[in-house]
mmCIF file of C-alpha atoms in Angstrom:
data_model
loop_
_atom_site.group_PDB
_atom_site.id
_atom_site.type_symbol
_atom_site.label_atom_id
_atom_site.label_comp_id
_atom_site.label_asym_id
_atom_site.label_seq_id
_atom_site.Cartn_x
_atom_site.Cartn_y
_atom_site.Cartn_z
ATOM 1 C CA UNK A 1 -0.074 66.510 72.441
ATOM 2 C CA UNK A 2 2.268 64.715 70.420
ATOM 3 C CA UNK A 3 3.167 62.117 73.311
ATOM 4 C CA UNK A 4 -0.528 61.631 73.357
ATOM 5 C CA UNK A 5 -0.750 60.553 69.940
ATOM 6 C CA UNK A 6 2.246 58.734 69.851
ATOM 7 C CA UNK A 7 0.709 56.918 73.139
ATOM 8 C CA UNK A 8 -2.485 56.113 70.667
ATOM 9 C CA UNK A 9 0.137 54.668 68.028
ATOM 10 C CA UNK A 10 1.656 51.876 70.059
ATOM 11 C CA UNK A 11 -1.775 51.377 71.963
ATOM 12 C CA UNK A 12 -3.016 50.855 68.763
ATOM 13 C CA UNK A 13 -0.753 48.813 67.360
ATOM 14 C CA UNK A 14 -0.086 46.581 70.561
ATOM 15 C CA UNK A 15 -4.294 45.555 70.545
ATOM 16 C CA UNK A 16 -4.863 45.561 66.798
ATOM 17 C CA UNK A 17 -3.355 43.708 63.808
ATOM 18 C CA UNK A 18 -3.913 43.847 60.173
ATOM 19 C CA UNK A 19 -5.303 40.453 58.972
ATOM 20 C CA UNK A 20 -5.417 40.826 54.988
ATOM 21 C CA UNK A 21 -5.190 43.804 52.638
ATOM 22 C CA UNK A 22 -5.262 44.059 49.013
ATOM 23 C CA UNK A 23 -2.465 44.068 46.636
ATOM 24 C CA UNK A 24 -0.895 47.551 46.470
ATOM 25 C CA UNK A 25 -1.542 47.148 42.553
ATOM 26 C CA UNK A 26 -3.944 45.410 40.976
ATOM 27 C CA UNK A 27 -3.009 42.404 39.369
ATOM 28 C CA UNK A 28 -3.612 42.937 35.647
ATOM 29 C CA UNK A 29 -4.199 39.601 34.516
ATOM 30 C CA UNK A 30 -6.978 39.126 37.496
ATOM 31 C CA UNK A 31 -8.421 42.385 39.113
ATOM 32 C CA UNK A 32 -9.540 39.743 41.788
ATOM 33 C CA UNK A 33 -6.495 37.868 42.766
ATOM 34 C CA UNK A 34 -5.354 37.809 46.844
ATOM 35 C CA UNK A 35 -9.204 38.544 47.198
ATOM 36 C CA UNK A 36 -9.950 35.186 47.878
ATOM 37 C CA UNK A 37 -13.165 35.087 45.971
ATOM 38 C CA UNK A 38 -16.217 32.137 47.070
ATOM 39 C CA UNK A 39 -18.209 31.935 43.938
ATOM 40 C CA UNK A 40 -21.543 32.322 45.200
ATOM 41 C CA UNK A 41 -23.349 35.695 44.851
ATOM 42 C CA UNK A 42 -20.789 36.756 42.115
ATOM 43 C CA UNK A 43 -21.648 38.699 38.829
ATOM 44 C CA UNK A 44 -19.358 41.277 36.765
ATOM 45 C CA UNK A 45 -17.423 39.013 34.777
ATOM 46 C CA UNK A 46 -17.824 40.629 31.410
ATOM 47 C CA UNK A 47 -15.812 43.651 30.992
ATOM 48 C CA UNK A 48 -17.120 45.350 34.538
ATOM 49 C CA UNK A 49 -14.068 44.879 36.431
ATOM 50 C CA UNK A 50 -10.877 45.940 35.003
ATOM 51 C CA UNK A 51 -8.013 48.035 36.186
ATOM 52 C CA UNK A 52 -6.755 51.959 35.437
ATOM 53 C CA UNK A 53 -3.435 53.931 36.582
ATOM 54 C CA UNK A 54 -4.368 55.161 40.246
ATOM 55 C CA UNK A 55 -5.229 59.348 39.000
ATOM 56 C CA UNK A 56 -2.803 59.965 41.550
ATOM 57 C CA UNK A 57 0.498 57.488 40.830
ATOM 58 C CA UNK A 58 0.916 56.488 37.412
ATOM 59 C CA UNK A 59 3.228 53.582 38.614
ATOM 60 C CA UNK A 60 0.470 51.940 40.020
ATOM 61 C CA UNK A 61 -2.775 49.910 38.681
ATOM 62 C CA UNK A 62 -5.812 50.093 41.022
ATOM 63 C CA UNK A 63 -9.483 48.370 40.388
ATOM 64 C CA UNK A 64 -11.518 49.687 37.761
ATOM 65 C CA UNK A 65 -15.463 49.770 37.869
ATOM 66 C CA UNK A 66 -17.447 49.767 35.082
ATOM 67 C CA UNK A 67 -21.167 50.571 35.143
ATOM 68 C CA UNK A 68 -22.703 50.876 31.441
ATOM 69 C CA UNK A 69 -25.225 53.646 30.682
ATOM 70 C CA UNK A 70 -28.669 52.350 31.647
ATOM 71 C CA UNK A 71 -27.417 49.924 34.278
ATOM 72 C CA UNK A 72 -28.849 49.126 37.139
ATOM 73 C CA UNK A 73 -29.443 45.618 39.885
ATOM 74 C CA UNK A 74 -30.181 42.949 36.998
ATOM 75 C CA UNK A 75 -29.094 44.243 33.950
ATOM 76 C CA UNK A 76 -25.716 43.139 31.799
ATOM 77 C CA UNK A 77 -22.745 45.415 32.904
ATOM 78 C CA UNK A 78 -24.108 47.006 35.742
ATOM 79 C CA UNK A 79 -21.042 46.509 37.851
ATOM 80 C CA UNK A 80 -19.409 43.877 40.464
ATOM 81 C CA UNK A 81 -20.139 41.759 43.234
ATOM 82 C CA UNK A 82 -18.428 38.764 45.146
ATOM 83 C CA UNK A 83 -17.732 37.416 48.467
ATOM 84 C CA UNK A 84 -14.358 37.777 49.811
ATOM 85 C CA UNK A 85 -13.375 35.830 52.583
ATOM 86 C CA UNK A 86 -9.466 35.955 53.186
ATOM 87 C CA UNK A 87 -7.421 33.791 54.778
ATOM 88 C CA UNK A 88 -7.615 34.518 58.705
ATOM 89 C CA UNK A 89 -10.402 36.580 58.176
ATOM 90 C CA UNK A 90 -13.568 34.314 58.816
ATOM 91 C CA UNK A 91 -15.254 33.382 62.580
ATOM 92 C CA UNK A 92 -14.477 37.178 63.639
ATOM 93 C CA UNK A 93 -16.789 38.928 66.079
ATOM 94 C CA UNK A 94 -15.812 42.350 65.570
ATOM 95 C CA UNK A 95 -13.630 43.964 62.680
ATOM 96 C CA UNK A 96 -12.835 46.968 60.827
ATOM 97 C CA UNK A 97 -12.912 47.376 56.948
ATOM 98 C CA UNK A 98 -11.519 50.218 55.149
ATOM 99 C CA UNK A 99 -10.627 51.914 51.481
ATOM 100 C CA UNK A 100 -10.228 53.681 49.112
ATOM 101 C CA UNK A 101 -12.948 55.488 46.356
ATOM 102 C CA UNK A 102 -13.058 56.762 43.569
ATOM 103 C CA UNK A 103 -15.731 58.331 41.842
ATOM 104 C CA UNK A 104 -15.614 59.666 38.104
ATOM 105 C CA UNK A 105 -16.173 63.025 37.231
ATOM 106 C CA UNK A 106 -19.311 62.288 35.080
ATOM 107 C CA UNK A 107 -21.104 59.963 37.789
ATOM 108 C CA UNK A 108 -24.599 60.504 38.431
ATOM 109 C CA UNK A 109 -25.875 59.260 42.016
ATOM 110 C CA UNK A 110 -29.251 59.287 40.819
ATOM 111 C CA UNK A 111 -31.201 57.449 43.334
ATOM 112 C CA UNK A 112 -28.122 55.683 44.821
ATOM 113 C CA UNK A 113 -25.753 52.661 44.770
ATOM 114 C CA UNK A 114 -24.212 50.081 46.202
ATOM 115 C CA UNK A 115 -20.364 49.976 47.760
ATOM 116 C CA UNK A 116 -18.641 47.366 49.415
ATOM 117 C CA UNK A 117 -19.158 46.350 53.468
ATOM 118 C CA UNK A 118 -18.643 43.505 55.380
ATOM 119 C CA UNK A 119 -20.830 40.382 55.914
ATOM 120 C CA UNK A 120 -21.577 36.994 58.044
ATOM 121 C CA UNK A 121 -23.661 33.655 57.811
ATOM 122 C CA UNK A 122 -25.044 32.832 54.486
ATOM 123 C CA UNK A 123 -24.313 34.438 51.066
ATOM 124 C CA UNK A 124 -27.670 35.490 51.096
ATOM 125 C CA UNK A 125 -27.966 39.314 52.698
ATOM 126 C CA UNK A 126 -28.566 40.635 50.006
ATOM 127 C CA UNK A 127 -31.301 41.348 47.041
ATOM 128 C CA UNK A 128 -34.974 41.206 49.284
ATOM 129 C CA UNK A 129 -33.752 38.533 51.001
ATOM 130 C CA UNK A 130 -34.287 37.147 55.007
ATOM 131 C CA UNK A 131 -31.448 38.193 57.477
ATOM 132 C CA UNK A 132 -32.648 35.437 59.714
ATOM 133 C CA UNK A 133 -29.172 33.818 59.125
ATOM 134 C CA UNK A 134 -26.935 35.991 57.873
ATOM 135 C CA UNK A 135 -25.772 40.081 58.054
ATOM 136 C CA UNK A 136 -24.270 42.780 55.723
ATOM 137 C CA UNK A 137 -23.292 46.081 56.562
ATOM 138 C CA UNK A 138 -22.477 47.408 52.265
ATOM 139 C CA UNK A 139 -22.167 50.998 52.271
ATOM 140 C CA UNK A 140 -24.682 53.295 49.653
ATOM 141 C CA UNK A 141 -24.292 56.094 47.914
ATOM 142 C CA UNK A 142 -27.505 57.975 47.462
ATOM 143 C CA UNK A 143 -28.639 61.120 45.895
ATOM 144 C CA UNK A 144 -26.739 63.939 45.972
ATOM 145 C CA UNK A 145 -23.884 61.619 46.798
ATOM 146 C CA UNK A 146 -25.517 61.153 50.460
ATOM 147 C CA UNK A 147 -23.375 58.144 51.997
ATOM 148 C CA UNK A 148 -25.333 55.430 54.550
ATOM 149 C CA UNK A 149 -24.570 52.038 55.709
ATOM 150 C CA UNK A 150 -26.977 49.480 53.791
ATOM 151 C CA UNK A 151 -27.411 46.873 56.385
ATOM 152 C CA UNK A 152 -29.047 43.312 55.820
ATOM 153 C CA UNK A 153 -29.680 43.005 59.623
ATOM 154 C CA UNK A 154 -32.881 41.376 62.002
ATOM 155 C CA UNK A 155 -35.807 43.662 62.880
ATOM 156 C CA UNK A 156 -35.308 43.214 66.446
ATOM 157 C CA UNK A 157 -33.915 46.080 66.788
ATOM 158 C CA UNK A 158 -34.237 48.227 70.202
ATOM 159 C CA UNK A 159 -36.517 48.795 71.816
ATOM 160 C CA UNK A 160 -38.495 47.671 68.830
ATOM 161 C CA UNK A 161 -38.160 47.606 64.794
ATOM 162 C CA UNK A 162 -41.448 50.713 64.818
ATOM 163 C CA UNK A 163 -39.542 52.531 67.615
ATOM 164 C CA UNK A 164 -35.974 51.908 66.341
ATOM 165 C CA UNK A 165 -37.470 53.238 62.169
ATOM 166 C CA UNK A 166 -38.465 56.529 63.953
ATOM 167 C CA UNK A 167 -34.780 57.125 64.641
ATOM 168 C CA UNK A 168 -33.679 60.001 62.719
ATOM 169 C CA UNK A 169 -30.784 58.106 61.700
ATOM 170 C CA UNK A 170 -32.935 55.183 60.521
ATOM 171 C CA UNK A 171 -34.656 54.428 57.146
ATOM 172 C CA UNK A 172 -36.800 51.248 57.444
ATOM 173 C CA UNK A 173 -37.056 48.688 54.736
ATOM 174 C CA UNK A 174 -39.510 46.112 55.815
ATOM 175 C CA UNK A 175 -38.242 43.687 53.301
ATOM 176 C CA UNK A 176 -34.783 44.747 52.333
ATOM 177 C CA UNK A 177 -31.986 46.506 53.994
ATOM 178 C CA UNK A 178 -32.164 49.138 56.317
ATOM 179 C CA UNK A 179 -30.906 52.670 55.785
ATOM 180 C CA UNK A 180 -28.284 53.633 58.898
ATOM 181 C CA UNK A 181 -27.100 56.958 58.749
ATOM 182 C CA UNK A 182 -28.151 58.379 55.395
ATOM 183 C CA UNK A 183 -26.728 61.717 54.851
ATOM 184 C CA UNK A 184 -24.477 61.827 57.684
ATOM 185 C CA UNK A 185 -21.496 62.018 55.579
ATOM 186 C CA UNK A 186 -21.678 63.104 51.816
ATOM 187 C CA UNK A 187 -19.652 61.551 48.619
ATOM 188 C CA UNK A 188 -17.717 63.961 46.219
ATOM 189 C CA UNK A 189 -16.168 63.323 42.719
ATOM 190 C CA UNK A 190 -12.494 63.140 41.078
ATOM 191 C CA UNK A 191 -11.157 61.886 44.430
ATOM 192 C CA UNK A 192 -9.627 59.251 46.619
ATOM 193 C CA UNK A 193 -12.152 59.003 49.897
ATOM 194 C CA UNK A 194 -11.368 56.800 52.666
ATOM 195 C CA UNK A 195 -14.196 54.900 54.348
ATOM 196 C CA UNK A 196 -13.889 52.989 56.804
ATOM 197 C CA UNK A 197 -15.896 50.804 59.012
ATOM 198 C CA UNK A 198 -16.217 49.209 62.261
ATOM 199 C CA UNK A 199 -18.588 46.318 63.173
ATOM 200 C CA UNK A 200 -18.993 44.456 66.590
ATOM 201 C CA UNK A 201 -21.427 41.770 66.918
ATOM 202 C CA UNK A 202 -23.842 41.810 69.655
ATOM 203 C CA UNK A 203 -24.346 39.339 72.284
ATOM 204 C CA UNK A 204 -27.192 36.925 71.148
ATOM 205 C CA UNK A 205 -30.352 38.234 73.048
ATOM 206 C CA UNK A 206 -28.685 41.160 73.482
ATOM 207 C CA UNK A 207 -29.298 44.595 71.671
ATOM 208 C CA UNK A 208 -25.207 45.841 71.712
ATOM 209 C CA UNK A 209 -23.630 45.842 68.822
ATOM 210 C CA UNK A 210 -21.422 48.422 67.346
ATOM 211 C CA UNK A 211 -21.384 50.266 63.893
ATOM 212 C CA UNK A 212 -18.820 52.986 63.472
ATOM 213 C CA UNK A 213 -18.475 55.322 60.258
ATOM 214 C CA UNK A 214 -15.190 56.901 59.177
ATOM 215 C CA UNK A 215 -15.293 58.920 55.982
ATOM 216 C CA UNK A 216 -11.477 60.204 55.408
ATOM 217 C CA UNK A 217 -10.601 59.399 59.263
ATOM 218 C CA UNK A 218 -13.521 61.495 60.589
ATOM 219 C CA UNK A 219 -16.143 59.658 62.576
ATOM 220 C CA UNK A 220 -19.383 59.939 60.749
ATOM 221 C CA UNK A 221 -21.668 57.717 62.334
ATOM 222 C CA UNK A 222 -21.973 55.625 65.767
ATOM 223 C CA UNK A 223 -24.307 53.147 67.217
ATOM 224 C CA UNK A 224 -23.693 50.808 70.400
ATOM 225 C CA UNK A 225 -27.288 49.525 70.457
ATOM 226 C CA UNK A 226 -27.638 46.782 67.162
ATOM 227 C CA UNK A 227 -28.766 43.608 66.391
ATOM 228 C CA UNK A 228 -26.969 42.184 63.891
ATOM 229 C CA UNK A 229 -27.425 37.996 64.493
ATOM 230 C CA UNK A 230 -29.828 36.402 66.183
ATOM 231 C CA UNK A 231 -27.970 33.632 66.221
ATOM 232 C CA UNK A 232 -24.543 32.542 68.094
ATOM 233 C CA UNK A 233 -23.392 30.804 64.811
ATOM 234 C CA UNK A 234 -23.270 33.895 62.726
ATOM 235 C CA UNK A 235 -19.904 35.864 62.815
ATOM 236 C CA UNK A 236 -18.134 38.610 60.680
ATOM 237 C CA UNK A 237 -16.479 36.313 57.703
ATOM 238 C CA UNK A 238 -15.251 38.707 55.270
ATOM 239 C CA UNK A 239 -15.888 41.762 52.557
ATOM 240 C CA UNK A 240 -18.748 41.881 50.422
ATOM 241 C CA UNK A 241 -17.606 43.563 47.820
ATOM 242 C CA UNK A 242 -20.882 44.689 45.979
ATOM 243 C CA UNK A 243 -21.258 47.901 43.208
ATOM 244 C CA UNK A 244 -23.798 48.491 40.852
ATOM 245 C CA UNK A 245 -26.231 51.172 40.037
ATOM 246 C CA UNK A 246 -29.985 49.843 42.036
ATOM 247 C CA UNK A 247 -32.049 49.095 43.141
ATOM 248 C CA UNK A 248 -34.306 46.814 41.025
ATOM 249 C CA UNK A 249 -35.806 49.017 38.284
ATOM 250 C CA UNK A 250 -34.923 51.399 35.687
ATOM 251 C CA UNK A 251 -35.522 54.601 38.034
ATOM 252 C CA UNK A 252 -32.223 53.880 39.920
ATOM 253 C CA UNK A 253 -30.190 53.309 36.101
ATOM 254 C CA UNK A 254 -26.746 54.994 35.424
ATOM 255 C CA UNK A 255 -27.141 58.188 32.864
ATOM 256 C CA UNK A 256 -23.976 57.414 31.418
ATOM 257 C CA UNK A 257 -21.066 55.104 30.632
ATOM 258 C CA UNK A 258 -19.372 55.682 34.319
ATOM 259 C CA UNK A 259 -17.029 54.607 36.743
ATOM 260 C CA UNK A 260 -15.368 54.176 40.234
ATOM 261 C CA UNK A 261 -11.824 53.303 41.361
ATOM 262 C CA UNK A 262 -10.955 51.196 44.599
ATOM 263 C CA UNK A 263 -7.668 50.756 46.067
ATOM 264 C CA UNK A 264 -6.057 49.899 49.370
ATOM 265 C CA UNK A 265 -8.845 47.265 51.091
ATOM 266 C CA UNK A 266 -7.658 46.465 54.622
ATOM 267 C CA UNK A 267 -9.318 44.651 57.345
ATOM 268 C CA UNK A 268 -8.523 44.652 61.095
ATOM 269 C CA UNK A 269 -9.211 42.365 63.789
ATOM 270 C CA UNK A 270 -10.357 45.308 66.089
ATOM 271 C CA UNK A 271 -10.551 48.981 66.228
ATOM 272 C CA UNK A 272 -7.628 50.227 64.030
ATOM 273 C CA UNK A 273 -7.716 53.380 62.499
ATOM 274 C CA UNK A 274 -5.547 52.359 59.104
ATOM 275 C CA UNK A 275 -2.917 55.060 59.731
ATOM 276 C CA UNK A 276 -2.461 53.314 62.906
ATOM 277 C CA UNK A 277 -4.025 55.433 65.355
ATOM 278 C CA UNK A 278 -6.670 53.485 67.522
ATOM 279 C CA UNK A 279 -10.366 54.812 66.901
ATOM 280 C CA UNK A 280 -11.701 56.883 69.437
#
């Protein structure tokens, strides 16, 4: 057994690389910094980002969200969101993203919430808006600390968007993103979580793509039959790092002054388990 998995170390290592991670802690001055920020899309620079001592290493600083009581998509202090697109990082077909989370013992999932994915094309996957040139693959939390992928993808899905929505993995948004494996792995509180996933493009005209859920190195969720582009031009360029309470209205606001953490971002130019194992 243990040749096996040291067999699945160096195969792993020898077909994957790490392109980017984050800083192991936080830069105090700018929570930000090595994330390689493009300014479009961005909100959460009042007091929403900031930094804390990781619960678990006092040495060390990790991210700090802040979501004010009443927050929610569109109010003041709701939370984060920017594009990241590191160097090395952008024209990618296929990559995995993982981290850390946090979330704090008071946090209310009420209706659910946004948590960072990957995305590709246009800064524009996001808020009601078309995927016609673009993707996003955020991850939610829901109620009852559910988890799903929230993914900004075309409704050409296979065999057809009706057929594909009466998947009992699916939840169809006709004019938003679509809900991909809600429930299939569940949130807790006062503790780091790893999640990590895994996103290869389809063929253009082709319905192949790949999304793979990890939540703390078990496999959650997998799909080999996606669209994600429709078009040859769109490729995996980076993290979309995107939290807030929402949702659009009031029903979806935080019920208190609440938090998450983040630490240890890492993309991969393949299939790379972060411990260095290759995904199965």
């Amino acid at each position: 057994m243990l040749s096996l998995v040291l067999a699945a170390v160096c195969l792993g290592s020898a077909s994957s690389r790490m392109l980017w991670e984050s800083p192991h802690s936080v830069d105090t001055g700018d929570e930000r910094n090595n994330f390689h920020v493009i300014s479009h899309g961005t909100f959460g620079q009042d007091d929403s980002l900031t930094h804390a001592h990781d619960p678990t290493d006092s040495h060390r600083n990790v991210m700090k969200v802040k979501y004010a009581d009443g927050s929610y998509s569109g109010t003041d202090h709701r939370g984060v969101q920017f594009y990241s697109q590191p160097t090395g990082v952008k024209g990618h077909s296929e990559l995995t993203l993982s981290y850390d989370v946090y979330f704090a013992h008071n946090f209310d999932w009420v209706r659910g919430g946004k948590l960072p994915g990957l995305w590709g094309g246009t800064q524009t996957c996001s808020g009601h808006r078309s995927a016609e040139h673009c993707f996003s693959t955020r991850f939610m939390w829901r109620g009852g600390g559910d988890g799903e992928v929230y993914a900004y993808i075309p409704h050409e899905q296979y065999p057809n968007y009706s057929s594909w929505c009466k998947n009992s993995h699916i939840i169809c948004n006709d004019h938003s993103g679509q809900s991909i494996g809600r429930g299939d792995f569940v949130f807790g509180k006062e503790k780091w979580q790893k999640l990590t996933q895994y996103v290869k493009l389809n063929n253009v005209g082709s319905h192949d793509g790949v999304l793979k859920v990890w939540l703390d190195h078990k496999l959650v969720y997998h799909s080999s039959s996606l669209v994600f582009r429709k078009h040859s031009s769109i490729h995996i360029d980076g993290l979309f790092f995107s939290t807030f309470f929402g949702g659009g209205d009031d029903d979806w606001a935080s019920t208190a002054d609440t938090y998450t953490l983040f630490r240890d971002f890492r993309l991969y130019d393949t299939h790379m388990d972060p411990a260095g194992i290759a995904f199965g």
